[in-house]
Coordinates of C-alpha atoms in Angstrom, one line a residue:
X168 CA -13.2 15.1 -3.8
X169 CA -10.3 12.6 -4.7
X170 CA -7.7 13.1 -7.4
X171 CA -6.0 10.3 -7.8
X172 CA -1.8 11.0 -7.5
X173 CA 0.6 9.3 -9.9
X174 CA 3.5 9.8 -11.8
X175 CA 4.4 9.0 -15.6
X176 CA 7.5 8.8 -17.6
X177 CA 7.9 7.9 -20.9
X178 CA 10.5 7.8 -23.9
X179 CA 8.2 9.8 -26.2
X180 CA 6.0 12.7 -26.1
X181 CA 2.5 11.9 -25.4
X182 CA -0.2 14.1 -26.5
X183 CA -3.0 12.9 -24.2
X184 CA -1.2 13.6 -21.2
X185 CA 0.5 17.0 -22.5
X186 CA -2.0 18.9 -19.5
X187 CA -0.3 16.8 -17.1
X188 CA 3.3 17.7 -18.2
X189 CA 5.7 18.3 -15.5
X190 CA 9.3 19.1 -16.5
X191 CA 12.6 16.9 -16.2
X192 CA 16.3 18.7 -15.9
X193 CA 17.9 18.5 -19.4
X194 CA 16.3 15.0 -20.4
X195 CA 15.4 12.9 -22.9
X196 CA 12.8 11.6 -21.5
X197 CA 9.1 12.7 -20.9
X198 CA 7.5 13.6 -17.8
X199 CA 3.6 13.6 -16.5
X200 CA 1.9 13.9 -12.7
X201 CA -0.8 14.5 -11.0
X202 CA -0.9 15.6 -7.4
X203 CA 2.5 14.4 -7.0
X204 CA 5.6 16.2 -5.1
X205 CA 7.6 17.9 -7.3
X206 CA 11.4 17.1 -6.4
X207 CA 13.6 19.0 -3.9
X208 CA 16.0 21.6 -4.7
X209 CA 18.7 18.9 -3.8
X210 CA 17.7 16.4 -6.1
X211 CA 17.4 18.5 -9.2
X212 CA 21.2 18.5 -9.9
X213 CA 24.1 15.6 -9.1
X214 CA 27.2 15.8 -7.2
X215 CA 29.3 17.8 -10.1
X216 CA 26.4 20.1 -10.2
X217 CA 25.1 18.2 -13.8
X218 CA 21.9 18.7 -13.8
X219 CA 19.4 16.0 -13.3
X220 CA 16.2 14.6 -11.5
X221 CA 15.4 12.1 -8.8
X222 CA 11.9 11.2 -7.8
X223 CA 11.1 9.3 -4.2
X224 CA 8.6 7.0 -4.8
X225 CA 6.9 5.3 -1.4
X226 CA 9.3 6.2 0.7
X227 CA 12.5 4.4 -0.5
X228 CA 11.9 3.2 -3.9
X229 CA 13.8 5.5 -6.8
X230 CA 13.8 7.1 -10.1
X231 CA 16.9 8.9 -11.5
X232 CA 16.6 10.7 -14.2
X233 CA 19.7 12.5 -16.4
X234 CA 20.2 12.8 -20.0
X235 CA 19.2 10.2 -22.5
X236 CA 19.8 7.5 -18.9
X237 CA 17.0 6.6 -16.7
X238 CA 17.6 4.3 -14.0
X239 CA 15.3 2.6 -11.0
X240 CA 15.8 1.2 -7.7
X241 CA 13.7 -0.5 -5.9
X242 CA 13.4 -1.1 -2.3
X243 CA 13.4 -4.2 -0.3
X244 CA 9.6 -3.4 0.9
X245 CA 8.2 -2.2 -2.2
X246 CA 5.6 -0.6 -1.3
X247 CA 4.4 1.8 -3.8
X248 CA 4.5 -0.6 -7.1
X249 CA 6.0 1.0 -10.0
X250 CA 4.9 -0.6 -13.3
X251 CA 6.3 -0.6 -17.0
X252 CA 6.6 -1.8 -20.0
X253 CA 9.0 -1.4 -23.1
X254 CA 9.9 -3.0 -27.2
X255 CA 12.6 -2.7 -29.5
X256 CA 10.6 0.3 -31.4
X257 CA 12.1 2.8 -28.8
X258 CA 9.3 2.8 -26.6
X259 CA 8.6 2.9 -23.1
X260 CA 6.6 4.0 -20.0
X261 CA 7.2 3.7 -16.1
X262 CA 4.0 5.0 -13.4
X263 CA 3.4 4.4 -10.5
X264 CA -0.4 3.9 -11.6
X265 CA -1.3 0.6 -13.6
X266 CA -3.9 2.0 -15.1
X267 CA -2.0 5.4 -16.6
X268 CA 1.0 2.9 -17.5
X269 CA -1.3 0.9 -19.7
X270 CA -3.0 4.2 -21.4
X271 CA 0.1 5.3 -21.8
X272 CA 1.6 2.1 -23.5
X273 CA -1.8 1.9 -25.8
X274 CA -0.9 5.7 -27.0
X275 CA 2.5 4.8 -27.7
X276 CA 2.2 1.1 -29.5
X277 CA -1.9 0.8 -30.2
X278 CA -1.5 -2.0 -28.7
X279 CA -5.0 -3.4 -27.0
X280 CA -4.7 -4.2 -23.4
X281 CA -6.9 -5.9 -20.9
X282 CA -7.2 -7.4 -17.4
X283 CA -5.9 -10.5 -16.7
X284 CA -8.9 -13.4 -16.4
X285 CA -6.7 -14.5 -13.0
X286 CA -5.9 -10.9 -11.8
X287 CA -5.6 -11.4 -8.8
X288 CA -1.9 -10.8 -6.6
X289 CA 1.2 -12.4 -9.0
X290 CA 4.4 -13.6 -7.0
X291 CA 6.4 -12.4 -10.3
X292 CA 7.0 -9.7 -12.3
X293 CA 3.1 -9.8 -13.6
X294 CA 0.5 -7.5 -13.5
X295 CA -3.0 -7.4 -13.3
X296 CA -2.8 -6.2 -17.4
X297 CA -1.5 -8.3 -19.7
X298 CA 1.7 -6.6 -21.4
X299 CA 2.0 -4.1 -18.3
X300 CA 5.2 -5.1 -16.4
X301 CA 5.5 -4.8 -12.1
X302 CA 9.0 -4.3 -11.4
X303 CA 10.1 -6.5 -8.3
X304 CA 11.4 -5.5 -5.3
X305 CA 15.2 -5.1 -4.8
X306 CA 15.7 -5.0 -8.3
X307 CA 17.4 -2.3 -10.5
X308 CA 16.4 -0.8 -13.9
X309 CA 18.5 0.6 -16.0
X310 CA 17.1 2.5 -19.8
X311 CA 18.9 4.1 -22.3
X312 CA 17.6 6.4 -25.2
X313 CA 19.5 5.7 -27.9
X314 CA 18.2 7.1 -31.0
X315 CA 14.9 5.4 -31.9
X316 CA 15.9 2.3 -29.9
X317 CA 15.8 1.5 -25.7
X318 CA 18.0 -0.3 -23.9
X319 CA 16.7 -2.0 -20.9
X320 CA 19.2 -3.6 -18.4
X321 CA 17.9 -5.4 -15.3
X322 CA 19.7 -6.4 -12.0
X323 CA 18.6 -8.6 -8.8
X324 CA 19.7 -7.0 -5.5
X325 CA 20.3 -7.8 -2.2
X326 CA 16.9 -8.9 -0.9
X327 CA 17.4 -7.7 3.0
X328 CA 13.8 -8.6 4.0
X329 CA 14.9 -12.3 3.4
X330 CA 17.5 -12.3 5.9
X331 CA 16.2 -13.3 9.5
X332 CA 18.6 -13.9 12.4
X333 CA 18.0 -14.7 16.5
X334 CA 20.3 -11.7 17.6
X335 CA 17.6 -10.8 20.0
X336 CA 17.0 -14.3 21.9
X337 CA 15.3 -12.5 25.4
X338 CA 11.7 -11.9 25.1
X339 CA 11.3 -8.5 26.8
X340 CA 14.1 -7.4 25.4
X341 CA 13.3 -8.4 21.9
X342 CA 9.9 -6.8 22.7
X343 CA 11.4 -3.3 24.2
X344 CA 13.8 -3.0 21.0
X345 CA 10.7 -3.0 18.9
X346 CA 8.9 -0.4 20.6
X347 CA 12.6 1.6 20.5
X348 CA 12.0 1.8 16.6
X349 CA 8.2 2.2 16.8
X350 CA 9.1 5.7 18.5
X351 CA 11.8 6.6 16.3
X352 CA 9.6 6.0 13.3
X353 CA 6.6 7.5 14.8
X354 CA 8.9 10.8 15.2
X355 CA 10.2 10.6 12.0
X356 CA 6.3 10.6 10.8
X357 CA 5.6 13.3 13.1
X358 CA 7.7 16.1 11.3
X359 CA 4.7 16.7 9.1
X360 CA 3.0 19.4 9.8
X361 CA -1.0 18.9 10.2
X362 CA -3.2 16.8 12.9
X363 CA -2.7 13.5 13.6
X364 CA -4.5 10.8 13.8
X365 CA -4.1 6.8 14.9
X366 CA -6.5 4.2 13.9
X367 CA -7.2 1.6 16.5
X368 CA -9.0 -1.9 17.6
X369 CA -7.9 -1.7 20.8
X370 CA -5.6 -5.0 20.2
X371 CA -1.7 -4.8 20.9
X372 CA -0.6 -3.9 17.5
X373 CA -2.7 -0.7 17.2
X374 CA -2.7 0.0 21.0
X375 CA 1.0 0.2 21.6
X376 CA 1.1 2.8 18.3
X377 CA -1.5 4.9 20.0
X378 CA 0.0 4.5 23.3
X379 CA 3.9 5.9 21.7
X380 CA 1.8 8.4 19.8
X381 CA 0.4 9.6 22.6
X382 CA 3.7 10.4 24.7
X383 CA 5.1 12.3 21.4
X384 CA 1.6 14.2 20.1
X385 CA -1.1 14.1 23.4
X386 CA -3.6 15.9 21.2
X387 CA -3.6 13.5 18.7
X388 CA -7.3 11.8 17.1
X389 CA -8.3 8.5 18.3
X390 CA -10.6 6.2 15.7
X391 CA -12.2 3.3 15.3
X392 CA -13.8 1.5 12.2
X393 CA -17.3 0.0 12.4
X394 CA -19.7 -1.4 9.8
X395 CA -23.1 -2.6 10.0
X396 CA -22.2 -5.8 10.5
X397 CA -19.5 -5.9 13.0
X398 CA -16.9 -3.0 15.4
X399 CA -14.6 -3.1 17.9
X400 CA -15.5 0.0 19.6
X401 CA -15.6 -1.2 23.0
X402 CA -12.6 -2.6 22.9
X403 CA -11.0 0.6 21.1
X404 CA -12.9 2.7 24.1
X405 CA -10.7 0.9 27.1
X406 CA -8.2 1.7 24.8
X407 CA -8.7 5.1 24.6
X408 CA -9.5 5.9 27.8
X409 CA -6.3 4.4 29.6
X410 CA -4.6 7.0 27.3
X411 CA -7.3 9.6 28.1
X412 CA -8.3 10.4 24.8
X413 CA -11.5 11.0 23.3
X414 CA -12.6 8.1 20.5
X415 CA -14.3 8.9 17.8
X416 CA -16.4 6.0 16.3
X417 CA -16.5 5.8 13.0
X418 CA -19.8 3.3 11.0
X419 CA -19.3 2.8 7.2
X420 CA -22.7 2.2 5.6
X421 CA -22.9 -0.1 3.0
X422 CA -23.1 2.5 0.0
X423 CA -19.9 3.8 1.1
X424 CA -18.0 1.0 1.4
X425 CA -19.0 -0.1 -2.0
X426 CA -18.4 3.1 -3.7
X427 CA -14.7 3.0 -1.4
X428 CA -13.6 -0.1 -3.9
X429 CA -13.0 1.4 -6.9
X430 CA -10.9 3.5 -5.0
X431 CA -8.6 0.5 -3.4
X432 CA -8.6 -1.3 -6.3
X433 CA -6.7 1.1 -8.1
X434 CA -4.6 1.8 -5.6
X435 CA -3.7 -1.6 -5.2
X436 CA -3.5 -2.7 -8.8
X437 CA -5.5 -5.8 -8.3
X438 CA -8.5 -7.2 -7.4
X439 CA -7.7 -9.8 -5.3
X440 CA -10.4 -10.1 -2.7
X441 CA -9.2 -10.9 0.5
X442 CA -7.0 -7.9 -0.2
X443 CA -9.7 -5.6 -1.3
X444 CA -11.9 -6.8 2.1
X445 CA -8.8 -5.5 4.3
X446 CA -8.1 -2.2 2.2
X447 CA -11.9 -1.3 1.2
X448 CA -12.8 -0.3 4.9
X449 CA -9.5 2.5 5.9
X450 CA -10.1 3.8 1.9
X451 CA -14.2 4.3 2.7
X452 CA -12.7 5.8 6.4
X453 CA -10.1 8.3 4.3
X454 CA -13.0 9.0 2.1
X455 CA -15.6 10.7 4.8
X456 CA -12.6 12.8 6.5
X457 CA -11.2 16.2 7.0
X458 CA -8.4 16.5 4.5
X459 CA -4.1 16.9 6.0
X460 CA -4.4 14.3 8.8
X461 CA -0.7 11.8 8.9
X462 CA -3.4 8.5 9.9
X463 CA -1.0 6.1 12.2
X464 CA -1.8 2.2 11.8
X465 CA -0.7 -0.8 13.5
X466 CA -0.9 -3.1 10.3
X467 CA 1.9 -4.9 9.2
X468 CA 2.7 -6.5 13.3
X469 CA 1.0 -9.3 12.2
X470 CA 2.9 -9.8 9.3
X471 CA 6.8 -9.5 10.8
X472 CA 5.9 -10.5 14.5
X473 CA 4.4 -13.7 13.5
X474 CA 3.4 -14.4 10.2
X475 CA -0.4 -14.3 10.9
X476 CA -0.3 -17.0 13.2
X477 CA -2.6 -17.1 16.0
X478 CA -2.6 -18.2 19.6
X479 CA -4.2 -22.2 18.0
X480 CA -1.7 -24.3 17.0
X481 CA 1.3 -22.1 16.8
X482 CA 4.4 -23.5 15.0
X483 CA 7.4 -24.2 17.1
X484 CA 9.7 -22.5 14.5
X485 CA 7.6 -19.3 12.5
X486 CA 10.4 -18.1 10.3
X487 CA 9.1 -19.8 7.1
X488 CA 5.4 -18.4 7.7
X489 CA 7.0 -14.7 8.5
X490 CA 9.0 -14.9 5.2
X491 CA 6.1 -16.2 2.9
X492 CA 3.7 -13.9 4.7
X493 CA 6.5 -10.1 4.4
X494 CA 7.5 -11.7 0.8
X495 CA 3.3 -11.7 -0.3
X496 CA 2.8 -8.2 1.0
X497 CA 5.7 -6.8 -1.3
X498 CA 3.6 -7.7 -4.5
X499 CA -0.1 -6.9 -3.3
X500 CA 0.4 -3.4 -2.3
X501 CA -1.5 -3.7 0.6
X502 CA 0.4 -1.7 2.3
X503 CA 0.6 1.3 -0.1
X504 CA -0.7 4.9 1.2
X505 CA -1.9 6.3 -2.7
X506 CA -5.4 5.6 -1.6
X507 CA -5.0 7.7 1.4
X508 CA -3.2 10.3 -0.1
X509 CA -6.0 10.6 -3.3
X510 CA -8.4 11.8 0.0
X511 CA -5.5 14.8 1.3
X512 CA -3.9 12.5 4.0
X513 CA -1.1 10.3 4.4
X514 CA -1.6 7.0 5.6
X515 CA 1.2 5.7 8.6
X516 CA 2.5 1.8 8.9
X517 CA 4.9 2.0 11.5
X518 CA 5.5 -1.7 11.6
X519 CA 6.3 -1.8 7.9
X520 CA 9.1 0.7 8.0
X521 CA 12.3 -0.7 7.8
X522 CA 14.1 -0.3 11.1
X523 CA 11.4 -2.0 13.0
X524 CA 10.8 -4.5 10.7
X525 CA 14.6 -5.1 10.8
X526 CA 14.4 -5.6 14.7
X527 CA 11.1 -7.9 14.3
X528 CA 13.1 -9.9 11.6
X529 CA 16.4 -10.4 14.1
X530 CA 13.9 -11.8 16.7
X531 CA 14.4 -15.5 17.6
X532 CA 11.4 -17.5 16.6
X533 CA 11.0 -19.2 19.9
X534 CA 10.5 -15.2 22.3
X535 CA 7.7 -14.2 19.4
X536 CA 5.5 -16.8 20.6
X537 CA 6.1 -16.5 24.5
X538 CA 3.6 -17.5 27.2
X539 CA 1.8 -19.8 24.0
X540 CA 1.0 -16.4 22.4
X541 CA 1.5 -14.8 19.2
X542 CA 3.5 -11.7 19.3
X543 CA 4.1 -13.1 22.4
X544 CA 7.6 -10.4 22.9
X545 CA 5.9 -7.5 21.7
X546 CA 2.7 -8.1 24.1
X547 CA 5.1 -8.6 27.3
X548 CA 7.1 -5.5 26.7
X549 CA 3.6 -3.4 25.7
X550 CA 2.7 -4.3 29.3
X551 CA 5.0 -1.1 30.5
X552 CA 2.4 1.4 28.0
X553 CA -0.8 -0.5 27.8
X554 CA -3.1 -2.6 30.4
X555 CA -2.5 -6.2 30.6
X556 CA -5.7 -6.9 29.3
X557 CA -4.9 -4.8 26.4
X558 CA -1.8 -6.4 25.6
X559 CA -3.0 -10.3 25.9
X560 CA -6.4 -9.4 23.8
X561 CA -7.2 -12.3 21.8
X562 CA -6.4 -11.3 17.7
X563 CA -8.8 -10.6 15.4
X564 CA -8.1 -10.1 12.1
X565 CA -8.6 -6.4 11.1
X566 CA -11.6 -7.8 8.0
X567 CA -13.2 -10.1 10.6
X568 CA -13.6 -7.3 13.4
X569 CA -15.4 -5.4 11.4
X570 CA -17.9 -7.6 9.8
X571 CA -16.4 -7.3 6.1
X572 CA -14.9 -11.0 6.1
X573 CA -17.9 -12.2 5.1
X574 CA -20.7 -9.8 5.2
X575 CA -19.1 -7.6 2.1
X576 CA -19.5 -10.6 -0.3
X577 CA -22.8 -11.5 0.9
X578 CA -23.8 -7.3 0.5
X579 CA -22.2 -8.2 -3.2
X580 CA -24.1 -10.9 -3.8
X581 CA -27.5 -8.9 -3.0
X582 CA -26.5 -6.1 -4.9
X583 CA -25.8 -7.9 -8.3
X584 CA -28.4 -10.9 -8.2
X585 CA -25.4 -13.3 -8.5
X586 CA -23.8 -16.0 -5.7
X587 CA -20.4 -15.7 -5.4
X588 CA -20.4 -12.3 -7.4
X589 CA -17.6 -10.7 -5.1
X590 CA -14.2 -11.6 -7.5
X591 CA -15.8 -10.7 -10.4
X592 CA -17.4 -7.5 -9.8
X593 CA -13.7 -6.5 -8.3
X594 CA -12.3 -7.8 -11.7
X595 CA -15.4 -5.9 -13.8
X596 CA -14.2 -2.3 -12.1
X597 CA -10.5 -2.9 -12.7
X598 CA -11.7 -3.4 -16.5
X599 CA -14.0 -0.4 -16.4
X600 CA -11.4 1.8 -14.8
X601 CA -9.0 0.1 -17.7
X602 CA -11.6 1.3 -20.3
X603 CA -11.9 4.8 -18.7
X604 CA -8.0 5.3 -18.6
X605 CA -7.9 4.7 -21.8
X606 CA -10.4 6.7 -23.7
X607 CA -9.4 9.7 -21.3
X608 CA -7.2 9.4 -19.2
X609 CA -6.8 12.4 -17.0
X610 CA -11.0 12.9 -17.1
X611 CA -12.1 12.1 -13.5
X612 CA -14.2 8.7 -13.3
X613 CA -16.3 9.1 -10.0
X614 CA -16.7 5.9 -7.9
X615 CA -20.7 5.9 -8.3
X616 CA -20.3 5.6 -12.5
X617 CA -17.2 3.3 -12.1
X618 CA -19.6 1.1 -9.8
X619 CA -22.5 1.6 -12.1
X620 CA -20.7 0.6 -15.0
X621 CA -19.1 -2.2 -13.7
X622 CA -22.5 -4.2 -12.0
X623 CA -24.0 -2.8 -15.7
X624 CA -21.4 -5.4 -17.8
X625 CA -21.3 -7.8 -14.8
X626 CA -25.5 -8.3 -15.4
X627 CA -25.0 -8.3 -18.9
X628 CA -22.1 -11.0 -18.6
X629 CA -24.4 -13.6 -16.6

């Protein structure tokens, strides 16, 4: 059973989500939740003991809340999107869930909402719903309540993510002060209580995160997805034997991975498919298992260690495609752990957090691509945790190694009659999860009737 975690605020009451209330130290403004952590002790009053409330939102974004003032700051990484919308008839609503922020906005204005025809990832302050808002990374937000009118201020920070540097210029070195924040973050992760868990291909990326795992948490669970199509398992078994763990091998069936995309697609806000093809496989994984597992990933290496480059053709210089590459992942969510957290765990990208990022980002261009490799640093220091073999493996993009590249549209195409059907069935469920939200909003929608209805109005739209 999933139940889907968000978090609401709005300006005005709002009668439809009144079971979902949660309450907000002396303010003007309204608060709603589900399966969301309520705030600590600490961050219920402010330094002169006024009170006053701040909600952590993925990690690093944040929402202060005191008095009629409600202010927002996002984070250079972004990764939980927080969307909104506001008018000059006092009105306004901030969630962390599109689809709550645009039943919320419908109760508040009647206005009629509805997905975007080209809904896929914006490089803007668009989302997916036309008149639903996605506030941007390093950006500040600033409302007021004052009387029946908001006032909405809006700042541009200092975007840290755009800043690289060649401060580390040797390529061992470079490598071995990456895997020095991969441990501290993996400890950091590890103060959760519950069993862990790490993901893994049995590439570099995931390897050298199981390997540091390994010397922090020895009992932790090994795994590997599979599908019909395609798996890595052998290659994930070596793995997990030079660390002498067991690995469990895991096979989505087709039914579960399509009943796994309503699921992402919420999550991530969009329907953009090659997004959806990487996402849909770890959300039908998080679906099928035992409940309070921390799941450690090694996604995101690609991303900051060489811009999804491969060992072919490799560009002398791959600062531009590491920035266009960390700057894309900030708007599609891909990163974001609600879709693991909606199944009782809590999905782990150490790459993605920021002190390793930071040391992948001061990395001279020239060590990430040593010995003609990609990731070519990170591979020669992994030598000193993983076998050579392990550490040079060829990549293989995470959608390709387990068949869904390709084999998920063509399962699409078979299950709706139509060629090419992929994009717009994704779209189709964002709309009938749209519709859903807002005739109920906090009535469960399970992912067979979302699916359902959504190839239902794809076969009546053809």
């Amino acid at each position: 059973m999933t139940v889907q975690p968000w978090l609401l605020l709005s300006s005005r009451p709002l009668d439809r989500f009144e079971s979902a209330h949660v309450p907000l130290a002396a303010s003007a403004f309204h608060g709603y939740a589900s399966a969301w952590p309520v705030p600590a002790p600490d961050d219920r009053h402010d330094a002169s003991g006024r009170p006053r409330t701040r909600l952590h939102v993925g990690g690093d974004n944040l929402i202060e809340v005191q008095g009629d003032q409600l202010t927002v700051t996002t984070s250079s990484r972004n990764t939980c999107a927080l969307y909104w919308s506001a008018d000059h008839q006092g009105n306004f609503v901030l969630s962390t869930d599109l689809l709550i922020a645009a039943s919320a906005w419908m109760s508040l204005t009647d206005c009629q909402l509805g997905v975007r025809e080209q809904a896929g990832v914006h490089l803007d302050d668009r989302s997916s719903i036309h008149g639903i808002g996605r506030l941007l990374h390093s950006s500040r937000l600033e409302v007021v309540l004052q009387g029946n009118q908001v006032r909405v201020g809006r700042d541009a920070m200092q975007d840290t993510l755009a800043l690289q540097s060649d401060r580390y210029g040797d390529a061992l070195f470079a490598g071995q002060t990456q895997i020095r924040a991969l441990q501290e973050s993996i400890a950091g992760h590890l103060q959760r209580p519950g069993k862990v868990a790490a993901l893994v291909s049995g590439g570099v990326d995931s390897g050298l995160v199981a390997a540091l795992l390994a010397a922090q948490c020895p009992d932790f669970e090994a795994f590997s997805i599979g599908t019909p199509w395609g798996n890595e398992f052998d290659d994930a078994q070596q793995l997990a034997d030079a660390l002498g763990r067991p690995l469990n091998r895991v096979e989505l069936d087709p039914q579960s991975i399509l009943l796994a995309l309503p699921q992402t697609i919420r999550a991530f806000g969009h329907p953009q498919p090659q997004a959806v093809e990487i996402g849909v496989a770890i959300t039908a994984f998080c679906r099928q298992l035992e409940e309070g597992r921390t799941i450690f990933t090694g996604y995101g290496s690609d991303l900051i260690n060489s811009g999804m480059a491969t060992g072919d053709g490799l560009a002398e210089d791959i600062r531009s495609s590491i920035a266009v590459e960390v700057d894309k992942t900030r708007y599609s969510s891909e990163l974001t752990g609600i879709a693991a957290q909606a199944c009782g765990s809590e999905l782990v990208h150490p790459y993605w957090d920021l002190p390793v990022l930071r040391s992948a980002l001061d990395t001279c261009p020239s060590v990430k691509t040593t010995r003609g490799r990609e990731k070519g640093h990170l591979r020669l220091a992994a030598e000193q945790w993983l076998p050579a073999e392990v550490a040079w493996r060829k990549k293989t993009a995470i959608h390709h190694g387990n068949g869904l590249g390709t084999a998920l549209s063509q399962l699409i195409d078979v299950t709706t009659h139509q060629s090419a059907s992929a994009p717009a069935l994704y779209r189709q469920i964002l709309a009938t999860q749209l519709d859903q939200a807002v005739r109920a909003p906090l009535a469960p929608l399970c992912a067979e009737e979302v699916l359902d209805r959504a190839l239902h109005s794809l076969a009546h739209c053809r």
